[in-house]
Tab-separated table of C-alpha atoms in Angstrom:
chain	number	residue	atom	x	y	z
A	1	UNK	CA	3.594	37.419	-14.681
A	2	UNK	CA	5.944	38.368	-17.367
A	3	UNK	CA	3.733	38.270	-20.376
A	4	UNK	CA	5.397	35.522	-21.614
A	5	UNK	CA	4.481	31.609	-20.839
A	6	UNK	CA	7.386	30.250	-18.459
A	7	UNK	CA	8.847	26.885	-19.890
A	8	UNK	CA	11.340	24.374	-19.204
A	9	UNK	CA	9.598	23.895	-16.693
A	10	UNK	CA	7.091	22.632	-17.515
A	11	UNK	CA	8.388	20.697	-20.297
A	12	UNK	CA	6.929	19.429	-23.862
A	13	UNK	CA	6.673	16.280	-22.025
A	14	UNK	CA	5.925	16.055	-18.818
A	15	UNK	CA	4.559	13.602	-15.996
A	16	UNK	CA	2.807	14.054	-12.652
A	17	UNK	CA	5.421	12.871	-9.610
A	18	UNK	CA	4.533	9.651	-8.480
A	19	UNK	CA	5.461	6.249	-10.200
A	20	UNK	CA	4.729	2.769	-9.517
A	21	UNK	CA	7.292	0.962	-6.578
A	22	UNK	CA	9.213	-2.185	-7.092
A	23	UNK	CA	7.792	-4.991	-5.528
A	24	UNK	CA	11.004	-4.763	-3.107
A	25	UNK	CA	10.246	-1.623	-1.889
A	26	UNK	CA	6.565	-2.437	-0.690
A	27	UNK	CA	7.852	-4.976	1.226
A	28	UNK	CA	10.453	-3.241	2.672
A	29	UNK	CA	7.871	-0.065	3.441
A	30	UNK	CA	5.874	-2.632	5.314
A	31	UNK	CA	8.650	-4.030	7.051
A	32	UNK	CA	9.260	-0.970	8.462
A	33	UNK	CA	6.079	-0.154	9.878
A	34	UNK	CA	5.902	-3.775	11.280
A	35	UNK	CA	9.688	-2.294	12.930
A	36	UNK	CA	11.125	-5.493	10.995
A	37	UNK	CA	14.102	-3.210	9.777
A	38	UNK	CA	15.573	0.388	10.460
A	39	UNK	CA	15.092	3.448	9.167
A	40	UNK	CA	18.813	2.854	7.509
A	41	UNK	CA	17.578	-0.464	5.989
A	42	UNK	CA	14.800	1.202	4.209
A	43	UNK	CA	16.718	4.126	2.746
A	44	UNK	CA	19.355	2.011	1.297
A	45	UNK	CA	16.426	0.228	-0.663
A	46	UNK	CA	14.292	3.616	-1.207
A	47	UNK	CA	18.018	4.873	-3.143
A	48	UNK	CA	18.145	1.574	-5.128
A	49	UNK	CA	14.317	2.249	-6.274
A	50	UNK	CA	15.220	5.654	-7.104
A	51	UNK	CA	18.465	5.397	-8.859
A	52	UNK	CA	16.363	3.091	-11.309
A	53	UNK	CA	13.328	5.387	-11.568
A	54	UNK	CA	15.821	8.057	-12.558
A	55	UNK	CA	17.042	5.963	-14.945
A	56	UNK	CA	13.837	5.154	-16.363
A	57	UNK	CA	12.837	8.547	-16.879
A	58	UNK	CA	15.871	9.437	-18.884
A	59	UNK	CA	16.010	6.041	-20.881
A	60	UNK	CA	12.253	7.728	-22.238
A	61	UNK	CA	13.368	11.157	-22.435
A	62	UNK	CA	11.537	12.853	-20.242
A	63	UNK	CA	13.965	16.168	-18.379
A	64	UNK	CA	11.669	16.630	-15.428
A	65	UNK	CA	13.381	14.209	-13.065
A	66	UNK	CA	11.492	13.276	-9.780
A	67	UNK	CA	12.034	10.993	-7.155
A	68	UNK	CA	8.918	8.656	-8.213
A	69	UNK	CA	7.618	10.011	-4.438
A	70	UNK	CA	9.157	7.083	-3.273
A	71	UNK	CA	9.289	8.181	-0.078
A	72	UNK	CA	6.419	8.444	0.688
A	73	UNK	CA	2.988	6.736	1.929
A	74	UNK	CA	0.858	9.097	0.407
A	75	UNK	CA	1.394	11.966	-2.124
A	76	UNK	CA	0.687	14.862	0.332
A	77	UNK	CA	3.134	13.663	2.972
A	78	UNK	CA	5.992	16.432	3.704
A	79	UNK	CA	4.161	19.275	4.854
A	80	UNK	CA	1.506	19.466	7.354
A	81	UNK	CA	3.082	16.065	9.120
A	82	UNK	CA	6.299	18.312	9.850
A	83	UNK	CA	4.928	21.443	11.130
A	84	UNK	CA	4.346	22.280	14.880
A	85	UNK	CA	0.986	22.944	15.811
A	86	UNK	CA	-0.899	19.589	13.711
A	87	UNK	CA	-1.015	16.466	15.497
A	88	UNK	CA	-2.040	13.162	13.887
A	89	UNK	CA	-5.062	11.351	14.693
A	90	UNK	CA	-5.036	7.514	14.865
A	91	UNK	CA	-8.735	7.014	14.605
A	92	UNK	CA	-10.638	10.174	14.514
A	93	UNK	CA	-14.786	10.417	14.810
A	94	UNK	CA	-16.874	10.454	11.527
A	95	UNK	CA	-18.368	13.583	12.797
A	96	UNK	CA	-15.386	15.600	12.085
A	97	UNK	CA	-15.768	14.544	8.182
A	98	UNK	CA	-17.191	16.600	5.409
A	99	UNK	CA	-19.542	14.112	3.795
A	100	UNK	CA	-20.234	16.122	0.575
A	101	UNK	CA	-16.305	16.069	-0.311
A	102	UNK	CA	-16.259	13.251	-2.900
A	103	UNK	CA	-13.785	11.011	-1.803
A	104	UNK	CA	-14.794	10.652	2.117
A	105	UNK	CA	-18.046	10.219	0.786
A	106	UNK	CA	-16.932	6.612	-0.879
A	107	UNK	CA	-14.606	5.813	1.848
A	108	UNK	CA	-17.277	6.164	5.033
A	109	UNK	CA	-19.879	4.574	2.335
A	110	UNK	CA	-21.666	1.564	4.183
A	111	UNK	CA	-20.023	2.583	7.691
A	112	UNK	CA	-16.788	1.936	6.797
A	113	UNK	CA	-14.371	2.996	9.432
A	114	UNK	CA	-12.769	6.438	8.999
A	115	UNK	CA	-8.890	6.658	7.814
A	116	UNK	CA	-6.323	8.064	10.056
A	117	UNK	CA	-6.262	12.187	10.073
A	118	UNK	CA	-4.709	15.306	10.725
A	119	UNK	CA	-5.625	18.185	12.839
A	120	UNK	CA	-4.410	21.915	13.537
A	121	UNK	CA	-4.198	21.667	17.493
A	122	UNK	CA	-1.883	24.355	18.037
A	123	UNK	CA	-0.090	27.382	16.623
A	124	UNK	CA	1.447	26.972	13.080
A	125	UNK	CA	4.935	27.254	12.626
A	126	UNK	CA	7.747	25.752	10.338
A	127	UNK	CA	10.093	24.016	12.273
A	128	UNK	CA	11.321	21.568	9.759
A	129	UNK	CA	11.161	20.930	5.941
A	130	UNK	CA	9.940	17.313	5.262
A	131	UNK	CA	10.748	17.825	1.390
A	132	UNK	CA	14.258	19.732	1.744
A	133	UNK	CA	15.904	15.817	2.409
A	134	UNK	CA	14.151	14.176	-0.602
A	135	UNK	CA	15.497	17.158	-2.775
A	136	UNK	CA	18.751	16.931	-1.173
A	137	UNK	CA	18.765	12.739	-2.088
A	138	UNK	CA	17.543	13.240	-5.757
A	139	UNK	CA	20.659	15.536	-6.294
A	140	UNK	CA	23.462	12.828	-6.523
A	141	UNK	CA	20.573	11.442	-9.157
A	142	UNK	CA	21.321	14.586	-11.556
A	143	UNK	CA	23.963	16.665	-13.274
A	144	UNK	CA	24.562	20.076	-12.416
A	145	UNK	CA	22.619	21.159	-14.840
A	146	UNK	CA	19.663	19.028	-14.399
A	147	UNK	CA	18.927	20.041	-10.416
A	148	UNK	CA	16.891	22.881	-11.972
A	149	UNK	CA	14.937	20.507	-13.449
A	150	UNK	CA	13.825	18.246	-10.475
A	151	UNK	CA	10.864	18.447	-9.772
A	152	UNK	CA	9.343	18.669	-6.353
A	153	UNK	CA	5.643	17.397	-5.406
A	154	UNK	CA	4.436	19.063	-2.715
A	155	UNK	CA	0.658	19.140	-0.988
A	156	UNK	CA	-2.406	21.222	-1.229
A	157	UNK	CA	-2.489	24.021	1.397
A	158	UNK	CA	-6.371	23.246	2.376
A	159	UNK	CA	-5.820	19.953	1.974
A	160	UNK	CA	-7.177	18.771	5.632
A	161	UNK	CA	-9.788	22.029	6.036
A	162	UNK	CA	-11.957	21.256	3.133
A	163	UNK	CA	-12.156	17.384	4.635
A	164	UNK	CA	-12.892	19.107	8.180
A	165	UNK	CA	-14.437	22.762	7.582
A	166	UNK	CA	-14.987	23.826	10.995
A	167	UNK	CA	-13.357	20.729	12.780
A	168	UNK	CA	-10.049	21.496	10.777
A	169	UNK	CA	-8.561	23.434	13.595
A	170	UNK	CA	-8.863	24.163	17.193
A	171	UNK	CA	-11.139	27.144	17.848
A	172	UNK	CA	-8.962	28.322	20.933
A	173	UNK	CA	-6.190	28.578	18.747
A	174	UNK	CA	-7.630	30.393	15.729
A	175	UNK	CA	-10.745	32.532	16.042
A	176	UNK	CA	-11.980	32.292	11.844
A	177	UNK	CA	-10.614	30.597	8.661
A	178	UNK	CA	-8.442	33.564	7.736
A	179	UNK	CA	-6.172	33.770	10.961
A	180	UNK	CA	-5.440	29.687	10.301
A	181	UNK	CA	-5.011	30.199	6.762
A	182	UNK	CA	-2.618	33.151	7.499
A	183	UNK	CA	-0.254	30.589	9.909
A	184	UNK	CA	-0.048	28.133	6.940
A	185	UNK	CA	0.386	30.114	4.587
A	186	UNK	CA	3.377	31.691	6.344
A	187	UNK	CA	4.691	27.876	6.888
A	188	UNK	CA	4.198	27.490	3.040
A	189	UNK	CA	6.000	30.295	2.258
A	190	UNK	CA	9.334	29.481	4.205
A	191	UNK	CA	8.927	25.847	2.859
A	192	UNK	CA	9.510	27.342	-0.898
A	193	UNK	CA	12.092	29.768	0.317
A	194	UNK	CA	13.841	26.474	1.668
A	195	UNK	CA	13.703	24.427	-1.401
A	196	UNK	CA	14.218	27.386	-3.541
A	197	UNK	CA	17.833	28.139	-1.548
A	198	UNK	CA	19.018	24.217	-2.007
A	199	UNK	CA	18.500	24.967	-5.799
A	200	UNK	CA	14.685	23.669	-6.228
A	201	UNK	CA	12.908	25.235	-9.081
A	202	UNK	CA	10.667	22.988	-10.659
A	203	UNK	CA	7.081	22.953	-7.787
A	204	UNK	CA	4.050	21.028	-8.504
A	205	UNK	CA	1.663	21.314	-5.868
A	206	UNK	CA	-0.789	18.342	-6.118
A	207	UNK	CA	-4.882	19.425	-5.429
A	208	UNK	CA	-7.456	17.565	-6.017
A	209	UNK	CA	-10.233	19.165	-3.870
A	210	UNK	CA	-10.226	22.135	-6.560
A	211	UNK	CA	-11.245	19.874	-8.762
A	212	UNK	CA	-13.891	18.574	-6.695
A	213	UNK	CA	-15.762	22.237	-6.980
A	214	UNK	CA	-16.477	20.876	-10.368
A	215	UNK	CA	-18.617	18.244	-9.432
A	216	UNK	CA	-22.322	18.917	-9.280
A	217	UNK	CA	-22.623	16.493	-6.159
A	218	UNK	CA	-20.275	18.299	-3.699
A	219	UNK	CA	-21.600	21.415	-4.696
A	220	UNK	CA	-25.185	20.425	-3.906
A	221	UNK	CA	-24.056	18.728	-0.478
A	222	UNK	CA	-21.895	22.206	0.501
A	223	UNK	CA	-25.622	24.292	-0.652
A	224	UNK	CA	-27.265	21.492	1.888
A	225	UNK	CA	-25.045	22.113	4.884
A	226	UNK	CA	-25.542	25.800	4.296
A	227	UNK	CA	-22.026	26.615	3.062
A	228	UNK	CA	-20.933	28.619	-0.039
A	229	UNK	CA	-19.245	27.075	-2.006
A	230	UNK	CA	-18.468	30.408	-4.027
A	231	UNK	CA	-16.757	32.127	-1.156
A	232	UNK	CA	-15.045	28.570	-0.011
A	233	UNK	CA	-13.266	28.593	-3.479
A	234	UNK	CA	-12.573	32.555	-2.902
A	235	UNK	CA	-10.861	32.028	0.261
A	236	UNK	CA	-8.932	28.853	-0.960
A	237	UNK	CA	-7.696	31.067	-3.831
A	238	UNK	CA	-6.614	33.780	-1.546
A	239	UNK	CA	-4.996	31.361	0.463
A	240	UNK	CA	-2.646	30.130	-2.188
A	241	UNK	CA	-1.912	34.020	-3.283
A	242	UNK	CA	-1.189	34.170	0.058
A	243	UNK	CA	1.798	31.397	0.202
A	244	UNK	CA	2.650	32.406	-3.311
A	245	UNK	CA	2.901	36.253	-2.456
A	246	UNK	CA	6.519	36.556	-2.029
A	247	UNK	CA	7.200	34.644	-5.709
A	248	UNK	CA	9.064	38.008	-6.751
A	249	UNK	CA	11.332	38.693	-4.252
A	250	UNK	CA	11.820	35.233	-2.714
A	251	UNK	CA	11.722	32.900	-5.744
A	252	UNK	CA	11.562	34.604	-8.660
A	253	UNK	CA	13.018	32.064	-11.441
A	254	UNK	CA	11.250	29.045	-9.918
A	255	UNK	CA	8.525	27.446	-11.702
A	256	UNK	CA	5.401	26.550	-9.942
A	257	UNK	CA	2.583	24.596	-11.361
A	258	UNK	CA	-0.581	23.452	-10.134
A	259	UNK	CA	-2.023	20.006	-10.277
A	260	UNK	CA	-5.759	19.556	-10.841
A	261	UNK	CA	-7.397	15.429	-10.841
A	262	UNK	CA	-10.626	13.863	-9.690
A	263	UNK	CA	-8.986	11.566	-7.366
A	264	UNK	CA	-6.024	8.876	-8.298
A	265	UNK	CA	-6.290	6.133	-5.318
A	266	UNK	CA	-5.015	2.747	-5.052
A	267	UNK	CA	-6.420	0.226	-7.444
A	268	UNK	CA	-7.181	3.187	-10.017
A	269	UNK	CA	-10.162	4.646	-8.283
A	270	UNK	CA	-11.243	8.113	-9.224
A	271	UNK	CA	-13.579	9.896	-6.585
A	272	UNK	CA	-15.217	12.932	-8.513
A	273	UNK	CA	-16.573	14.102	-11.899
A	274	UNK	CA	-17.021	17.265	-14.015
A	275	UNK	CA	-15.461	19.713	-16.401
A	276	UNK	CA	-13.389	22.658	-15.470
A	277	UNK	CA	-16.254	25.595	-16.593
A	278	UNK	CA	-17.327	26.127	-12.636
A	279	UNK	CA	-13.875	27.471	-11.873
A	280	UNK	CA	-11.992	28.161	-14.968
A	281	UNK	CA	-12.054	31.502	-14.975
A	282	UNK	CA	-11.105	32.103	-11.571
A	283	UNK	CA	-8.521	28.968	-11.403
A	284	UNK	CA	-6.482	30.362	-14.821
A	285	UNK	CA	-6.769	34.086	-13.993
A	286	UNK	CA	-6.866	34.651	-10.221
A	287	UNK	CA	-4.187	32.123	-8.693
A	288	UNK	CA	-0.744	32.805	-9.195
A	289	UNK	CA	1.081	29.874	-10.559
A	290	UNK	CA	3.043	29.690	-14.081
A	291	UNK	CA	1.413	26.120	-15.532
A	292	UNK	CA	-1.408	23.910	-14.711
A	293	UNK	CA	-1.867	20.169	-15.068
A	294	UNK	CA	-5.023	19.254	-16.004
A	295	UNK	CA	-6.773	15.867	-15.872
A	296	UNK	CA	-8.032	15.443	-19.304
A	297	UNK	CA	-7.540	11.460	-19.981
A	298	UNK	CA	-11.918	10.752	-20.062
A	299	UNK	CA	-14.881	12.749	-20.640
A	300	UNK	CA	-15.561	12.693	-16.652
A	301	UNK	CA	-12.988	16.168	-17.275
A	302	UNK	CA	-15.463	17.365	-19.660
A	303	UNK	CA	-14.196	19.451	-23.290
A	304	UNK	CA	-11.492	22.079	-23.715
A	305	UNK	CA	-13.866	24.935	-23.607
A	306	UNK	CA	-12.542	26.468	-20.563
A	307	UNK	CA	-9.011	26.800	-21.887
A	308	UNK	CA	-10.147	29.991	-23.556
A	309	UNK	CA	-10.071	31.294	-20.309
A	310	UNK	CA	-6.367	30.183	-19.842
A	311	UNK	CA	-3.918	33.789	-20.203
A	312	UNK	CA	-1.445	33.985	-22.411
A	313	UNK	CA	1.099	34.166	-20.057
A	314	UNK	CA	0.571	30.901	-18.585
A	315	UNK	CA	0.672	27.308	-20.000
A	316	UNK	CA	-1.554	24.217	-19.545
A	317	UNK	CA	0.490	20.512	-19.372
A	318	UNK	CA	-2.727	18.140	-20.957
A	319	UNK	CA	-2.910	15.149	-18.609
A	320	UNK	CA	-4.380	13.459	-22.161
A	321	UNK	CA	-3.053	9.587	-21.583
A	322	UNK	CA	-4.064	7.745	-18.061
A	323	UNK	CA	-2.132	6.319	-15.862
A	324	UNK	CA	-4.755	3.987	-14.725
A	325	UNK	CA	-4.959	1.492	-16.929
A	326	UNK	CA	-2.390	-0.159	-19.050
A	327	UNK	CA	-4.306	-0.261	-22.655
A	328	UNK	CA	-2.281	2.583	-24.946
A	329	UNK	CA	-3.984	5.438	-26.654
A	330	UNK	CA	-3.568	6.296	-30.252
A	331	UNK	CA	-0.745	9.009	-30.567
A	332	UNK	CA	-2.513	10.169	-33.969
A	333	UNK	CA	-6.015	11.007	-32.098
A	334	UNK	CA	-3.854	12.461	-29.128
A	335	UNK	CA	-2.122	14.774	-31.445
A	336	UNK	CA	-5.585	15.707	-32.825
A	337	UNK	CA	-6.722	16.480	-28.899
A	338	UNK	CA	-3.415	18.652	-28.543
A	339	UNK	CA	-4.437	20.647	-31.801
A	340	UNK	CA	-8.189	20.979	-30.655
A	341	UNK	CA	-6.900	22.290	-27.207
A	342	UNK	CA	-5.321	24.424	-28.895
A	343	UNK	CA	-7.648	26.330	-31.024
A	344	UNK	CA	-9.591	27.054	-27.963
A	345	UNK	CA	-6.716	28.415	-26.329
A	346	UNK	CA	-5.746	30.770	-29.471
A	347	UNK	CA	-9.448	31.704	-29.784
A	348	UNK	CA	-9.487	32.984	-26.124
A	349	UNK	CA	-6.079	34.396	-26.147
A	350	UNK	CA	-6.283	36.362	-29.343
A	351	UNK	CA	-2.965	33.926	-30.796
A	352	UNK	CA	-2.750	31.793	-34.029
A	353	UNK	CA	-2.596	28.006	-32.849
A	354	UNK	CA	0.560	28.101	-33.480
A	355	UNK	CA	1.545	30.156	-30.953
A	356	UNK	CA	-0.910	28.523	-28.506
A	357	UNK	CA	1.188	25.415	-29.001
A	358	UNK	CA	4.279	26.884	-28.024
A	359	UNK	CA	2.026	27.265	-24.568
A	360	UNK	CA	0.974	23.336	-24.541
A	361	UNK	CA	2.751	20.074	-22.803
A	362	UNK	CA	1.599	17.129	-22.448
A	363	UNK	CA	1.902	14.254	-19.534
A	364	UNK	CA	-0.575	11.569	-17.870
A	365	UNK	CA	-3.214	12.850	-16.535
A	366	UNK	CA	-2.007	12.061	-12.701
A	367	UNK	CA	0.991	9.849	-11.079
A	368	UNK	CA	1.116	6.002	-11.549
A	369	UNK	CA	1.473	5.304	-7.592
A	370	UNK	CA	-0.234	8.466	-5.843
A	371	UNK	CA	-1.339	5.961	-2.885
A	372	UNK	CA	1.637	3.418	-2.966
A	373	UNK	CA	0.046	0.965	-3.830
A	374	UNK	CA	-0.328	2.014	-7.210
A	375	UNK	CA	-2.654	1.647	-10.487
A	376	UNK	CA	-4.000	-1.455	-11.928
A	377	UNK	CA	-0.738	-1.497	-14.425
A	378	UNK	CA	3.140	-2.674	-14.660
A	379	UNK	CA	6.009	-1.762	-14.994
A	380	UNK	CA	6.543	-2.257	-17.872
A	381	UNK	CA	3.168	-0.855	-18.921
A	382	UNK	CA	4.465	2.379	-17.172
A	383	UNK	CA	7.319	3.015	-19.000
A	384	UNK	CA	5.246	2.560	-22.474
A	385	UNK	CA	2.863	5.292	-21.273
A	386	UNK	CA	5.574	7.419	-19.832
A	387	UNK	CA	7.339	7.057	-24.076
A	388	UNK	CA	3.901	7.678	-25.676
A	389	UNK	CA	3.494	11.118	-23.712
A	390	UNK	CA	7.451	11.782	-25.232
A	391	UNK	CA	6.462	10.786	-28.311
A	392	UNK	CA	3.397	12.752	-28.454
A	393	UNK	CA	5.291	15.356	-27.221
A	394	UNK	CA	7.523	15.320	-30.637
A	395	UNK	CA	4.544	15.031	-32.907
A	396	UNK	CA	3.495	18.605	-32.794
């Protein structure tokens, strides 16, 4: 880290990736599954949806273009589905799920049949970059001078092992944790190199399961199974220093920020509570990222205490006004949140608050659409929320 906060990105005003789809494109997305159109078909509808999203997000002001992650299913598609050595699974065993991880918990609640998976079955390698084509696409979207801003969405590194723990990977392939973190870490790594040679600069990695070591419940069901959830946090951490080790020499202007929510699923559902004091001050201090995005929209994220914990040299983007619902916040008692945050962060920093707001954004506190079927709001309701955060954004 330089000493000083990196900016632009993140932006004043900011927002989290994923936005609600047209109607249209649903359909369509099910058509194609069904095999009802071609791949072709699809895209040419996926580019109309896009070139409007764009549009959107300019019409509000926001400079952070993305891509509305229409092209996806789910928002950590891209990564692990395109390397060699992870195979899918159609309609894998309840035994292979963690049950204290907050969100399998509600979906296997009442023996509800498990969701479709994926596995480490093999060796790791990066054969092909499932996010290099959607940057690529959202080019012809922005001016020369706006491809550094695009922002890129990409998943969680231990995104299947905390779901899996031991099951997350074939034994015969990888003797411990560390030698299968090493192997994805390695893929992560030439996946930013990638993006970072077509001009990407502008990461969010998306990770809810760090948020989940916040919550009192998965905590108590890791000390039940007999696993630490201390040293399970440690070795995530040193598996994202890991894919972020070559930042100096490989990608040293690009931005990368990391995304912290208690769960964002279809219909507005949230999956776990808790504020940020378990982890704070190894999440601000020992990972190295330049911003982080932090859920703060209900008092499920608890108070602003742990942003004294936050360096100078980074910044925090306030996730302050949900996505989930469509009823609007008051920009006047936002702006007082922003301030509050603030104070905190100057306290713990050794700043004046005004300096500590040169180190604050502001954005919802996740995506509109991070399942595609979206939140409980429109359009139309979207695009208010998405001005509010720019207006906020203005007011201090």
């Amino acid at each position: 880290m330089t000493g000083t906060a990196k900016l632009n990105p993140p932006f004043k005003a900011e927002h989290l990736g994923s936005l609600l789809r047209p109607d249209y494109l649903l359909k369509a997305r099910a058509q194609f599954d069904k095999k009802e159109i071609t791949a072709d078909e699809l895209r040419e509808l996926e580019d109309k949806a896009i070139t409007d999203a764009v549009q959107m997000q300019k019409d509000v002001g926001l400079s952070g273009l993305t891509d509305g992650e229409y092209r996806r299913h789910m928002f950590y598609d891209g990564f692990f589905d395109y390397l060699e050595g992870f195979t899918y699974v159609e309609e894998p065993a309840r035994e292979i799920f963690k049950m204290y991880v907050p969100d399998i918990a509600a979906f296997l609640a009442e023996n509800t049949k498990p969701a479709a998976t994926t596995l480490c079955t093999g060796k790791i390698k990066h054969v092909k970059s499932g996010y290099l084509p959607q940057f690529e696409a959202m080019k012809k979207y922005a001016k020369p001078e706006e491809v550094k801003n695009i922002k890129m969405t990409l998943a969680a590194p231990e995104w299947f092992h905390l779901r899996h723990g031991e099951h997350a990977y074939d034994k015969s392939v990888y003797a411990n944790d560390e030698e299968h973190f090493n192997d994805i870490a390695a893929a992560y790594r030439v996946e930013l190199k990638i993006l970072y040679d077509a001009g990407c600069r502008n990461i969010q990695i998306d990770d809810p399961l760090l948020a989940y070591f916040c919550d009192e419940s998965m905590l108590a069901g890791m000390a039940a199974d007999g696993e630490d959830s201390e040293a399970r946090l440690d070795a995530y951490i040193r598996l994202y220093n890991n894919c972020l080790r070559d930042r100096a020499s490989a990608t040293p202007d690009m931005t990368i920020g990391l995304h912290l929510c208690r769960g964002n699923f279809r219909h507005s559902i949230h999956f776990s509570e808790g504020g940020y004091d378990n982890i704070a001050i190894k999440l601000f201090n020992q990972i190295n990222v330049d911003t982080y995005y932090l859920e703060y929209d209900t008092a499920r994220a608890g108070t602003f205490e742990p942003l004294r914990h936050l360096p100078k040299d980074k910044s925090v983007v306030l996730g302050l006004i949900t996505s989930k619902f469509p009823e609007m916040e008051n920009v006047d008692e936002l702006v007082g949140r922003v301030h509050e945050a603030a104070k905190v962060m100057a306290e713990g920093a050794g700043q004046t608050e005004e300096e500590a707001l040169k180190r604050v954004c502001v954005s919802p506190q996740c995506g509109f659409a991070s399942h595609e079927e979206g939140n409980l709001l429109g359009q139309e309701d979207m695009k208010k929320k998405l001005a509010l955060v720019v207006e906020l954004s203005k007011r201090y």
